[in-house]
Amino acid sequence: MKYLKFLIFVFVLSCVYATSLDIQMPSEVKVGDEFDIILNVKNNQPIAGFECSITVPYNLKTVNFSGNSEIKKMAGKFYQEKITDNGCIVKFALFKNPITTDFYVGKITVKVLSYNDNTRIKIVSKGSDEEGNKIDIFSGDIQLKIKKENNTKIINEKLKEFFVFFVFA
């Protein structure tokens, strides 16, 4: 019985302290806004390989990605960043010294192009240990609320433009 309690305790601890992805981003934005998604890995085991992909829907556009320059230097030619309009991917392999502490992955800058009441950003990250064993870190969708513009404000601006044109024409 004591052995079973010990196994349960070890299992719970391993779940509590598992490697995870810390995602920092606003929960609500407006059309036209640019915002950042900051990614950090909370790590409790040696990571020799890592890959993270971020995919944004049609109403968002990936503007920039800035990764971890220290990891880039350590991985050398085994570091890759790729950015497209609908997302980015960062991956690296470390053959000499795996990362054993928390680390910064990078910052993605995204622009809101249009309203969508169901905007979800897909993030998938995984790692591997020194033997190549897969480490699941995070895979899921992050909901982003996009506020509608105030239609009354837009109509008033259009009316002003019309009257200014009409008066001075």
mmCIF file of C-alpha atoms in Angstrom:
data_model
loop_
_atom_site.group_PDB
_atom_site.id
_atom_site.type_symbol
_atom_site.label_atom_id
_atom_site.label_comp_id
_atom_site.label_asym_id
_atom_site.label_seq_id
_atom_site.Cartn_x
_atom_site.Cartn_y
_atom_site.Cartn_z
ATOM 1 C CA MET A 1 0.000 0.000 0.000
ATOM 2 C CA LYS A 2 2.836 2.415 0.816
ATOM 3 C CA TYR A 3 4.419 1.603 -2.539
ATOM 4 C CA LEU A 4 1.155 2.447 -4.352
ATOM 5 C CA LYS A 5 0.878 5.766 -2.498
ATOM 6 C CA PHE A 6 4.478 6.562 -3.433
ATOM 7 C CA LEU A 7 3.801 5.805 -7.128
ATOM 8 C CA ILE A 8 0.713 8.016 -7.101
ATOM 9 C CA PHE A 9 2.712 10.808 -5.430
ATOM 10 C CA VAL A 10 5.501 10.547 -8.050
ATOM 11 C CA PHE A 11 2.944 10.524 -10.872
ATOM 12 C CA VAL A 12 1.185 13.617 -9.522
ATOM 13 C CA LEU A 13 4.494 15.445 -9.101
ATOM 14 C CA SER A 14 5.555 14.606 -12.650
ATOM 15 C CA CYS A 15 2.245 15.955 -13.963
ATOM 16 C CA VAL A 16 2.478 19.142 -11.895
ATOM 17 C CA TYR A 17 6.046 19.848 -12.972
ATOM 18 C CA ALA A 18 5.757 18.732 -16.600
ATOM 19 C CA THR A 19 7.314 20.835 -19.329
ATOM 20 C CA SER A 20 4.769 23.383 -20.553
ATOM 21 C CA LEU A 21 4.389 26.416 -22.791
ATOM 22 C CA ASP A 22 3.630 29.786 -21.194
ATOM 23 C CA ILE A 23 1.655 31.897 -23.700
ATOM 24 C CA GLN A 24 1.277 35.619 -23.034
ATOM 25 C CA MET A 25 -1.065 37.601 -25.266
ATOM 26 C CA PRO A 26 -4.056 39.913 -24.944
ATOM 27 C CA SER A 27 -7.464 38.289 -24.678
ATOM 28 C CA GLU A 28 -9.199 41.112 -26.559
ATOM 29 C CA VAL A 29 -8.125 43.356 -29.475
ATOM 30 C CA LYS A 30 -9.684 45.636 -32.117
ATOM 31 C CA VAL A 31 -9.500 45.588 -35.902
ATOM 32 C CA GLY A 32 -6.304 47.398 -36.945
ATOM 33 C CA ASP A 33 -4.437 46.583 -33.705
ATOM 34 C CA GLU A 34 -1.046 44.924 -33.625
ATOM 35 C CA PHE A 35 -0.340 42.677 -30.651
ATOM 36 C CA ASP A 36 2.409 40.350 -29.447
ATOM 37 C CA ILE A 37 2.322 36.697 -28.533
ATOM 38 C CA ILE A 38 5.214 35.882 -26.186
ATOM 39 C CA LEU A 39 6.187 32.241 -25.780
ATOM 40 C CA ASN A 40 8.258 30.792 -22.929
ATOM 41 C CA VAL A 41 8.883 27.144 -22.108
ATOM 42 C CA LYS A 42 8.620 26.130 -18.459
ATOM 43 C CA ASN A 43 11.065 23.255 -18.425
ATOM 44 C CA ASN A 44 11.909 20.453 -16.013
ATOM 45 C CA GLN A 45 13.916 18.086 -18.224
ATOM 46 C CA PRO A 46 16.735 18.195 -20.778
ATOM 47 C CA ILE A 47 15.487 19.394 -24.176
ATOM 48 C CA ALA A 48 17.814 18.748 -27.105
ATOM 49 C CA GLY A 49 15.305 19.453 -29.865
ATOM 50 C CA PHE A 50 12.337 21.791 -30.063
ATOM 51 C CA GLU A 51 9.696 22.847 -32.570
ATOM 52 C CA CYS A 52 6.858 25.334 -32.238
ATOM 53 C CA SER A 53 4.371 26.376 -34.911
ATOM 54 C CA ILE A 54 1.850 29.190 -34.653
ATOM 55 C CA THR A 55 -0.964 29.410 -37.197
ATOM 56 C CA VAL A 56 -3.269 32.427 -37.404
ATOM 57 C CA PRO A 57 -6.615 32.554 -39.274
ATOM 58 C CA TYR A 58 -7.389 34.652 -42.369
ATOM 59 C CA ASN A 59 -8.437 37.725 -40.361
ATOM 60 C CA LEU A 60 -4.983 38.025 -38.752
ATOM 61 C CA LYS A 61 -1.556 38.509 -40.321
ATOM 62 C CA THR A 62 1.804 37.562 -38.872
ATOM 63 C CA VAL A 63 3.982 40.684 -39.074
ATOM 64 C CA ASN A 64 7.211 39.705 -37.298
ATOM 65 C CA PHE A 65 8.936 37.022 -35.266
ATOM 66 C CA SER A 66 11.950 37.552 -33.031
ATOM 67 C CA GLY A 67 13.436 34.435 -31.497
ATOM 68 C CA ASN A 68 15.905 33.625 -28.746
ATOM 69 C CA SER A 69 19.335 34.823 -29.923
ATOM 70 C CA GLU A 70 21.191 32.698 -27.343
ATOM 71 C CA ILE A 71 19.552 29.484 -28.530
ATOM 72 C CA LYS A 72 20.107 30.566 -32.129
ATOM 73 C CA LYS A 73 23.820 30.929 -31.381
ATOM 74 C CA MET A 74 24.014 27.575 -29.544
ATOM 75 C CA ALA A 75 22.166 25.669 -32.298
ATOM 76 C CA GLY A 76 23.976 27.360 -35.195
ATOM 77 C CA LYS A 77 22.912 25.866 -38.523
ATOM 78 C CA PHE A 78 20.416 23.660 -36.671
ATOM 79 C CA TYR A 79 18.204 26.654 -35.846
ATOM 80 C CA GLN A 80 15.385 27.690 -38.167
ATOM 81 C CA GLU A 81 12.769 30.448 -38.130
ATOM 82 C CA LYS A 82 10.198 30.771 -40.886
ATOM 83 C CA ILE A 83 7.476 33.403 -41.013
ATOM 84 C CA THR A 84 4.518 33.627 -43.401
ATOM 85 C CA ASP A 85 1.386 35.778 -43.462
ATOM 86 C CA ASN A 86 -0.562 33.064 -41.645
ATOM 87 C CA GLY A 87 1.975 32.021 -39.023
ATOM 88 C CA CYS A 88 5.485 31.084 -38.152
ATOM 89 C CA ILE A 89 7.592 28.154 -37.079
ATOM 90 C CA VAL A 90 10.736 27.967 -35.009
ATOM 91 C CA LYS A 91 12.800 24.826 -34.498
ATOM 92 C CA PHE A 92 16.232 23.905 -33.277
ATOM 93 C CA ALA A 93 18.455 21.005 -32.302
ATOM 94 C CA LEU A 94 21.206 21.128 -29.692
ATOM 95 C CA PHE A 95 23.726 18.300 -29.890
ATOM 96 C CA LYS A 96 26.198 19.354 -27.186
ATOM 97 C CA ASN A 97 24.273 20.852 -24.286
ATOM 98 C CA PRO A 98 20.530 20.352 -23.989
ATOM 99 C CA ILE A 99 18.489 23.061 -22.291
ATOM 100 C CA THR A 100 17.620 22.085 -18.718
ATOM 101 C CA THR A 101 15.975 25.307 -17.528
ATOM 102 C CA ASP A 102 13.039 27.510 -18.548
ATOM 103 C CA PHE A 103 13.655 29.351 -21.813
ATOM 104 C CA TYR A 104 12.276 32.114 -24.006
ATOM 105 C CA VAL A 105 11.072 30.881 -27.408
ATOM 106 C CA GLY A 106 10.214 34.176 -29.047
ATOM 107 C CA LYS A 107 7.778 36.990 -29.747
ATOM 108 C CA ILE A 108 5.318 36.975 -32.637
ATOM 109 C CA THR A 109 3.753 40.273 -33.716
ATOM 110 C CA VAL A 110 0.307 39.885 -35.279
ATOM 111 C CA LYS A 111 -1.992 42.438 -36.971
ATOM 112 C CA VAL A 112 -5.786 42.226 -36.828
ATOM 113 C CA LEU A 113 -7.096 42.642 -40.383
ATOM 114 C CA SER A 114 -10.826 42.088 -39.902
ATOM 115 C CA TYR A 115 -13.533 41.083 -37.476
ATOM 116 C CA ASN A 116 -14.306 37.430 -36.819
ATOM 117 C CA ASP A 117 -16.357 36.302 -33.829
ATOM 118 C CA ASN A 118 -14.503 32.969 -33.640
ATOM 119 C CA THR A 119 -10.821 33.849 -33.954
ATOM 120 C CA ARG A 120 -8.560 31.036 -32.805
ATOM 121 C CA ILE A 121 -4.773 30.912 -32.939
ATOM 122 C CA LYS A 122 -3.366 27.387 -33.206
ATOM 123 C CA ILE A 123 -0.128 26.644 -31.362
ATOM 124 C CA VAL A 124 1.710 23.322 -31.408
ATOM 125 C CA SER A 125 4.998 22.832 -29.574
ATOM 126 C CA LYS A 126 6.987 19.713 -28.896
ATOM 127 C CA GLY A 127 10.482 18.825 -27.899
ATOM 128 C CA SER A 128 12.783 15.860 -27.706
ATOM 129 C CA ASP A 129 15.304 14.655 -25.186
ATOM 130 C CA GLU A 130 18.894 13.618 -25.883
ATOM 131 C CA GLU A 131 17.771 10.180 -27.086
ATOM 132 C CA GLY A 132 15.192 11.635 -29.454
ATOM 133 C CA ASN A 133 12.185 10.741 -27.308
ATOM 134 C CA LYS A 134 9.220 13.039 -27.936
ATOM 135 C CA ILE A 135 8.224 15.539 -25.255
ATOM 136 C CA ASP A 136 4.704 16.909 -25.737
ATOM 137 C CA ILE A 137 4.689 20.511 -24.555
ATOM 138 C CA PHE A 138 1.502 22.171 -25.853
ATOM 139 C CA SER A 139 -1.003 21.658 -28.623
ATOM 140 C CA GLY A 140 -4.194 23.670 -28.811
ATOM 141 C CA ASP A 141 -6.158 26.708 -29.896
ATOM 142 C CA ILE A 142 -6.121 30.042 -28.120
ATOM 143 C CA GLN A 143 -9.338 32.067 -28.369
ATOM 144 C CA LEU A 144 -8.933 35.749 -29.244
ATOM 145 C CA LYS A 145 -11.842 38.158 -28.882
ATOM 146 C CA ILE A 146 -11.968 40.850 -31.550
ATOM 147 C CA LYS A 147 -14.137 43.823 -30.674
ATOM 148 C CA LYS A 148 -16.447 45.154 -33.351
ATOM 149 C CA GLU A 149 -15.970 48.766 -34.290
ATOM 150 C CA ASN A 150 -18.649 51.137 -33.130
ATOM 151 C CA ASN A 151 -20.937 51.487 -36.183
ATOM 152 C CA THR A 152 -22.308 54.834 -34.958
ATOM 153 C CA LYS A 153 -18.775 56.256 -34.902
ATOM 154 C CA ILE A 154 -18.099 55.029 -38.451
ATOM 155 C CA ILE A 155 -21.401 56.454 -39.745
ATOM 156 C CA ASN A 156 -20.703 59.834 -38.082
ATOM 157 C CA GLU A 157 -17.233 59.961 -39.678
ATOM 158 C CA LYS A 158 -18.687 59.171 -43.123
ATOM 159 C CA LEU A 159 -21.388 61.847 -42.659
ATOM 160 C CA LYS A 160 -18.718 64.416 -41.710
ATOM 161 C CA GLU A 161 -16.733 63.550 -44.845
ATOM 162 C CA PHE A 162 -19.890 63.905 -46.954
ATOM 163 C CA PHE A 163 -20.892 67.288 -45.492
ATOM 164 C CA VAL A 164 -17.355 68.676 -45.743
ATOM 165 C CA PHE A 165 -17.240 67.609 -49.382
ATOM 166 C CA PHE A 166 -20.751 68.990 -50.061
ATOM 167 C CA VAL A 167 -20.116 72.361 -48.353
ATOM 168 C CA PHE A 168 -16.737 72.985 -49.984
ATOM 169 C CA ALA A 169 -17.580 71.584 -53.425
#
